[in-house]
Amino acid sequence: MTGHKLAIQDYHRFIDEAGDMTFFGKGKVDILGSDGVSKCFMLGMVHIKQPLDKVREKIKKFTNEICVDPYFNEIPSIKKRLEKEGMYLHAKDDPPELRYKFFEVLKKDINFSLQIIVGRKEIYRFVNNHNAKDSKFYADLLSHLLKDKANYDKLVINIASRGSVTRINNLERALLTARNRYLKKKPDGDYKAKIVFNVQPYNREPLLAITDYGLWAVQRIFERGETRFYDSIKDKLPLIIDLYDTAKYKDYKNYYGPKNPLTKRNMI
């Protein structure tokens, strides 16, 4: 990423998350496996390979059409959004018909790639590796998205805000960990990337919907073994790392992409 003038889309990335970081209930009781508690937490980073303003307008046009479509705008989840915050896309809450329409847009009309880090939720690791702190869990996953970005002269990371875990001190912790991991692997290397973070509410940046939908598709596999959404866009997901699947560490079998796609067998 050196030696030529970059277009804006070359140095912007868009990060969102899927799942929750809930491990304990009242009294520090382990509630993993309970209804409503996810089996994993994941972060995704999208690189959009078209002019950002044009893709942003494409998504806005799509949501504007939903706003005036009587088939959609009386659906409670959408109606509530329209009345409270204005229309934006959120795969978890969107009705199936809307999801289908936007996955078609992602498949046919937007050129992007999405990298995902999947963190299986295990009490032992959360307590011993992350000191039972959401911030350290989040920073650990984020560092793996940043560790291969050493050679970027400039990189703007647009992140959907998520309370304390996306405060600048935690993001800087993730960046430091990424740098250390890179240098451990390449002792003679130079992690010279100039990375800045732009944290903002999810509903204010339409481009984050691309990350959100891609993550939702992958989450369906790990949580339910449902592959059809992932299959529709898997060629745009070049790297998915099941980070804590230690049984598959040998020969990087916990790394997935178009040539080694996720399947129903990846359900936790």
Short mmCIF file of C-alpha atoms in Angstrom, two decimals, residues 10-211:
data_model
loop_
_atom_site.label_atom_id
_atom_site.label_comp_id
_atom_site.label_asym_id
_atom_site.label_seq_id
_atom_site.Cartn_x
_atom_site.Cartn_y
_atom_site.Cartn_z
CA ASP A 10 -8.22 1.74 -0.23
CA TYR A 11 -7.49 2.90 3.31
CA HIS A 12 -10.87 2.66 5.03
CA ARG A 13 -12.15 -0.47 6.79
CA PHE A 14 -15.46 -1.06 8.55
CA ILE A 15 -15.70 -3.17 11.72
CA ASP A 16 -18.77 -4.55 13.46
CA GLU A 17 -19.50 -7.47 15.78
CA ALA A 18 -21.94 -10.35 16.14
CA GLY A 19 -22.96 -12.33 19.19
CA ASP A 20 -22.60 -11.26 22.79
CA MET A 21 -19.88 -11.35 25.44
CA THR A 22 -22.10 -12.81 28.15
CA PHE A 23 -20.49 -15.59 30.17
CA PHE A 24 -21.99 -15.30 33.65
CA GLY A 25 -25.38 -14.65 35.17
CA LYS A 26 -26.19 -13.44 38.66
CA GLY A 27 -23.83 -14.74 41.29
CA LYS A 28 -21.15 -15.43 38.65
CA VAL A 29 -23.04 -18.52 37.49
CA ASP A 30 -21.91 -19.96 34.15
CA ILE A 31 -24.80 -19.46 31.71
CA LEU A 32 -23.09 -20.49 28.48
CA GLY A 33 -25.49 -22.66 26.52
CA SER A 34 -28.55 -20.91 27.94
CA ASP A 35 -31.26 -19.58 25.64
CA GLY A 36 -30.45 -16.11 24.39
CA VAL A 37 -26.71 -16.43 25.09
CA SER A 38 -24.51 -16.79 22.01
CA LYS A 39 -21.95 -19.57 21.68
CA CYS A 40 -19.38 -17.25 20.17
CA PHE A 41 -18.50 -13.61 19.65
CA MET A 42 -17.00 -12.41 16.40
CA LEU A 43 -15.57 -9.33 14.76
CA GLY A 44 -15.58 -8.60 11.05
CA MET A 45 -13.66 -6.10 8.92
CA VAL A 46 -14.94 -5.06 5.50
CA HIS A 47 -12.86 -3.61 2.69
CA ILE A 48 -15.13 -1.95 0.11
CA LYS A 49 -13.53 -1.90 -3.33
CA GLN A 50 -15.72 0.78 -4.90
CA PRO A 51 -16.02 4.51 -4.19
CA LEU A 52 -17.46 4.74 -0.69
CA ASP A 53 -19.85 7.58 -1.43
CA LYS A 54 -21.46 5.62 -4.28
CA VAL A 55 -21.91 2.49 -2.16
CA ARG A 56 -23.25 4.57 0.72
CA GLU A 57 -25.81 6.16 -1.60
CA LYS A 58 -26.76 2.74 -2.97
CA ILE A 59 -27.56 1.52 0.55
CA LYS A 60 -29.42 4.72 1.38
CA LYS A 61 -31.50 4.33 -1.77
CA PHE A 62 -32.30 0.76 -0.76
CA THR A 63 -33.41 1.79 2.74
CA ASN A 64 -35.43 4.73 1.37
CA GLU A 65 -37.34 2.32 -0.83
CA ILE A 66 -38.09 0.19 2.23
CA CYS A 67 -39.38 3.27 4.05
CA VAL A 68 -42.06 3.95 1.44
CA ASP A 69 -42.95 0.34 0.73
CA PRO A 70 -46.20 -0.53 2.56
CA TYR A 71 -45.19 -4.19 2.55
CA PHE A 72 -42.27 -3.36 4.84
CA ASN A 73 -42.99 -0.11 6.64
CA GLU A 74 -45.82 -1.54 8.75
CA ILE A 75 -43.70 -4.43 10.06
CA PRO A 76 -43.26 -3.66 13.81
CA SER A 77 -39.45 -3.89 13.89
CA ILE A 78 -39.14 -1.53 10.92
CA LYS A 79 -41.94 0.77 12.02
CA LYS A 80 -40.25 1.19 15.41
CA ARG A 81 -36.96 2.12 13.73
CA LEU A 82 -38.65 4.60 11.42
CA GLU A 83 -40.43 6.33 14.29
CA LYS A 84 -37.47 6.39 16.66
CA GLU A 85 -34.21 6.68 14.71
CA GLY A 86 -34.87 6.51 11.00
CA MET A 87 -34.41 3.48 8.78
CA TYR A 88 -31.18 1.48 8.84
CA LEU A 89 -30.38 -2.17 8.17
CA HIS A 90 -29.71 -4.62 10.99
CA ALA A 91 -29.72 -8.28 10.00
CA LYS A 92 -30.71 -9.64 13.42
CA ASP A 93 -33.88 -7.55 13.50
CA ASP A 94 -34.75 -7.32 9.80
CA PRO A 95 -37.61 -9.49 8.48
CA PRO A 96 -36.63 -12.45 6.24
CA GLU A 97 -37.91 -10.81 3.05
CA LEU A 98 -35.73 -7.76 3.67
CA ARG A 99 -32.70 -9.89 4.44
CA TYR A 100 -33.14 -11.74 1.16
CA LYS A 101 -33.33 -8.49 -0.80
CA PHE A 102 -30.20 -7.05 0.80
CA PHE A 103 -28.19 -10.27 0.43
CA GLU A 104 -28.99 -10.00 -3.29
CA VAL A 105 -27.58 -6.48 -3.26
CA LEU A 106 -24.44 -7.68 -1.48
CA LYS A 107 -24.03 -10.55 -3.90
CA LYS A 108 -24.58 -8.67 -7.15
CA ASP A 109 -24.06 -4.95 -6.64
CA ILE A 110 -21.31 -4.34 -4.07
CA ASN A 111 -17.65 -5.28 -4.48
CA PHE A 112 -16.21 -5.97 -1.05
CA SER A 113 -14.21 -8.46 0.98
CA LEU A 114 -14.82 -9.40 4.60
CA GLN A 115 -12.41 -10.89 7.13
CA ILE A 116 -13.86 -12.42 10.29
CA ILE A 117 -12.36 -13.53 13.60
CA VAL A 118 -14.55 -15.98 15.52
CA GLY A 119 -14.06 -16.27 19.28
CA ARG A 120 -15.65 -19.36 20.80
CA LYS A 121 -16.83 -18.57 24.29
CA GLU A 122 -15.15 -20.72 26.93
CA ILE A 123 -15.12 -19.87 30.62
CA TYR A 124 -11.57 -21.07 31.23
CA ARG A 125 -10.07 -18.90 28.49
CA PHE A 126 -12.21 -15.87 29.37
CA VAL A 127 -11.11 -16.00 33.01
CA ASN A 128 -7.46 -16.95 32.55
CA ASN A 129 -6.54 -15.23 29.29
CA HIS A 130 -8.85 -12.23 29.44
CA ASN A 131 -9.16 -11.76 33.22
CA ALA A 132 -12.94 -12.11 32.82
CA LYS A 133 -13.01 -8.69 31.13
CA ASP A 134 -15.04 -7.98 28.00
CA SER A 135 -12.53 -5.34 26.96
CA LYS A 136 -9.64 -7.82 26.84
CA PHE A 137 -11.72 -10.39 24.98
CA TYR A 138 -12.67 -7.77 22.38
CA ALA A 139 -9.11 -6.45 22.07
CA ASP A 140 -7.74 -9.97 21.59
CA LEU A 141 -10.03 -10.60 18.62
CA LEU A 142 -9.45 -7.14 17.16
CA SER A 143 -5.67 -7.58 17.29
CA HIS A 144 -5.96 -10.52 14.90
CA LEU A 145 -7.76 -8.31 12.37
CA LEU A 146 -4.99 -5.71 12.62
CA LYS A 147 -1.81 -7.79 12.83
CA ASP A 148 -1.41 -8.20 9.04
CA LYS A 149 -1.84 -4.48 8.34
CA ALA A 150 1.83 -3.62 8.99
CA ASN A 151 2.58 -2.13 5.58
CA TYR A 152 -0.22 0.40 5.29
CA ASP A 153 0.93 4.02 5.17
CA LYS A 154 -2.55 5.04 6.22
CA LEU A 155 -5.53 3.09 7.53
CA VAL A 156 -8.79 4.41 8.99
CA ILE A 157 -10.69 1.84 11.01
CA ASN A 158 -14.39 2.74 11.23
CA ILE A 159 -15.84 0.85 14.19
CA ALA A 160 -19.42 0.41 15.36
CA SER A 161 -19.44 1.66 18.93
CA ARG A 162 -20.02 -0.90 21.69
CA GLY A 163 -19.69 0.80 25.06
CA SER A 164 -16.42 0.58 26.95
CA VAL A 165 -14.85 -2.07 24.71
CA THR A 166 -14.55 0.45 21.86
CA ARG A 167 -13.03 3.22 23.93
CA ILE A 168 -9.79 4.46 22.45
CA ASN A 169 -7.58 2.99 25.20
CA ASN A 170 -8.91 -0.51 24.44
CA LEU A 171 -8.51 -0.05 20.70
CA GLU A 172 -4.93 1.10 21.26
CA ARG A 173 -4.39 -2.01 23.39
CA ALA A 174 -5.55 -4.15 20.47
CA LEU A 175 -3.22 -2.29 18.11
CA LEU A 176 -0.24 -2.79 20.43
CA THR A 177 -1.03 -6.50 20.70
CA ALA A 178 -1.31 -6.71 16.91
CA ARG A 179 2.08 -5.06 16.52
CA ASN A 180 3.67 -7.41 19.05
CA ARG A 181 2.18 -10.47 17.37
CA TYR A 182 3.44 -9.32 13.99
CA LEU A 183 6.96 -8.70 15.29
CA LYS A 184 7.02 -12.03 17.11
CA LYS A 185 6.36 -13.74 13.80
CA LYS A 186 8.69 -11.42 11.86
CA PRO A 187 11.42 -10.22 14.28
CA ASP A 188 13.17 -8.30 11.50
CA GLY A 189 9.96 -6.70 10.28
CA ASP A 190 8.64 -3.19 10.80
CA TYR A 191 5.03 -2.59 11.84
CA LYS A 192 4.91 0.90 10.39
CA ALA A 193 1.18 1.21 9.77
CA LYS A 194 -0.40 4.54 10.66
CA ILE A 195 -3.78 3.44 11.98
CA VAL A 196 -6.49 5.73 13.32
CA PHE A 197 -9.84 4.69 14.80
CA ASN A 198 -13.17 6.29 14.01
CA VAL A 199 -15.80 5.01 16.47
CA GLN A 200 -19.41 5.87 15.70
CA PRO A 201 -22.95 4.61 16.34
CA TYR A 202 -23.85 1.77 14.02
CA ASN A 203 -26.96 3.46 12.64
CA ARG A 204 -25.04 6.55 11.47
CA GLU A 205 -22.85 4.75 8.94
CA PRO A 206 -24.76 2.79 6.27
CA LEU A 207 -21.59 0.99 5.15
CA LEU A 208 -21.45 -0.89 8.46
CA ALA A 209 -24.52 -2.81 7.28
CA ILE A 210 -22.25 -4.74 4.90
CA THR A 211 -20.18 -5.98 7.82
#
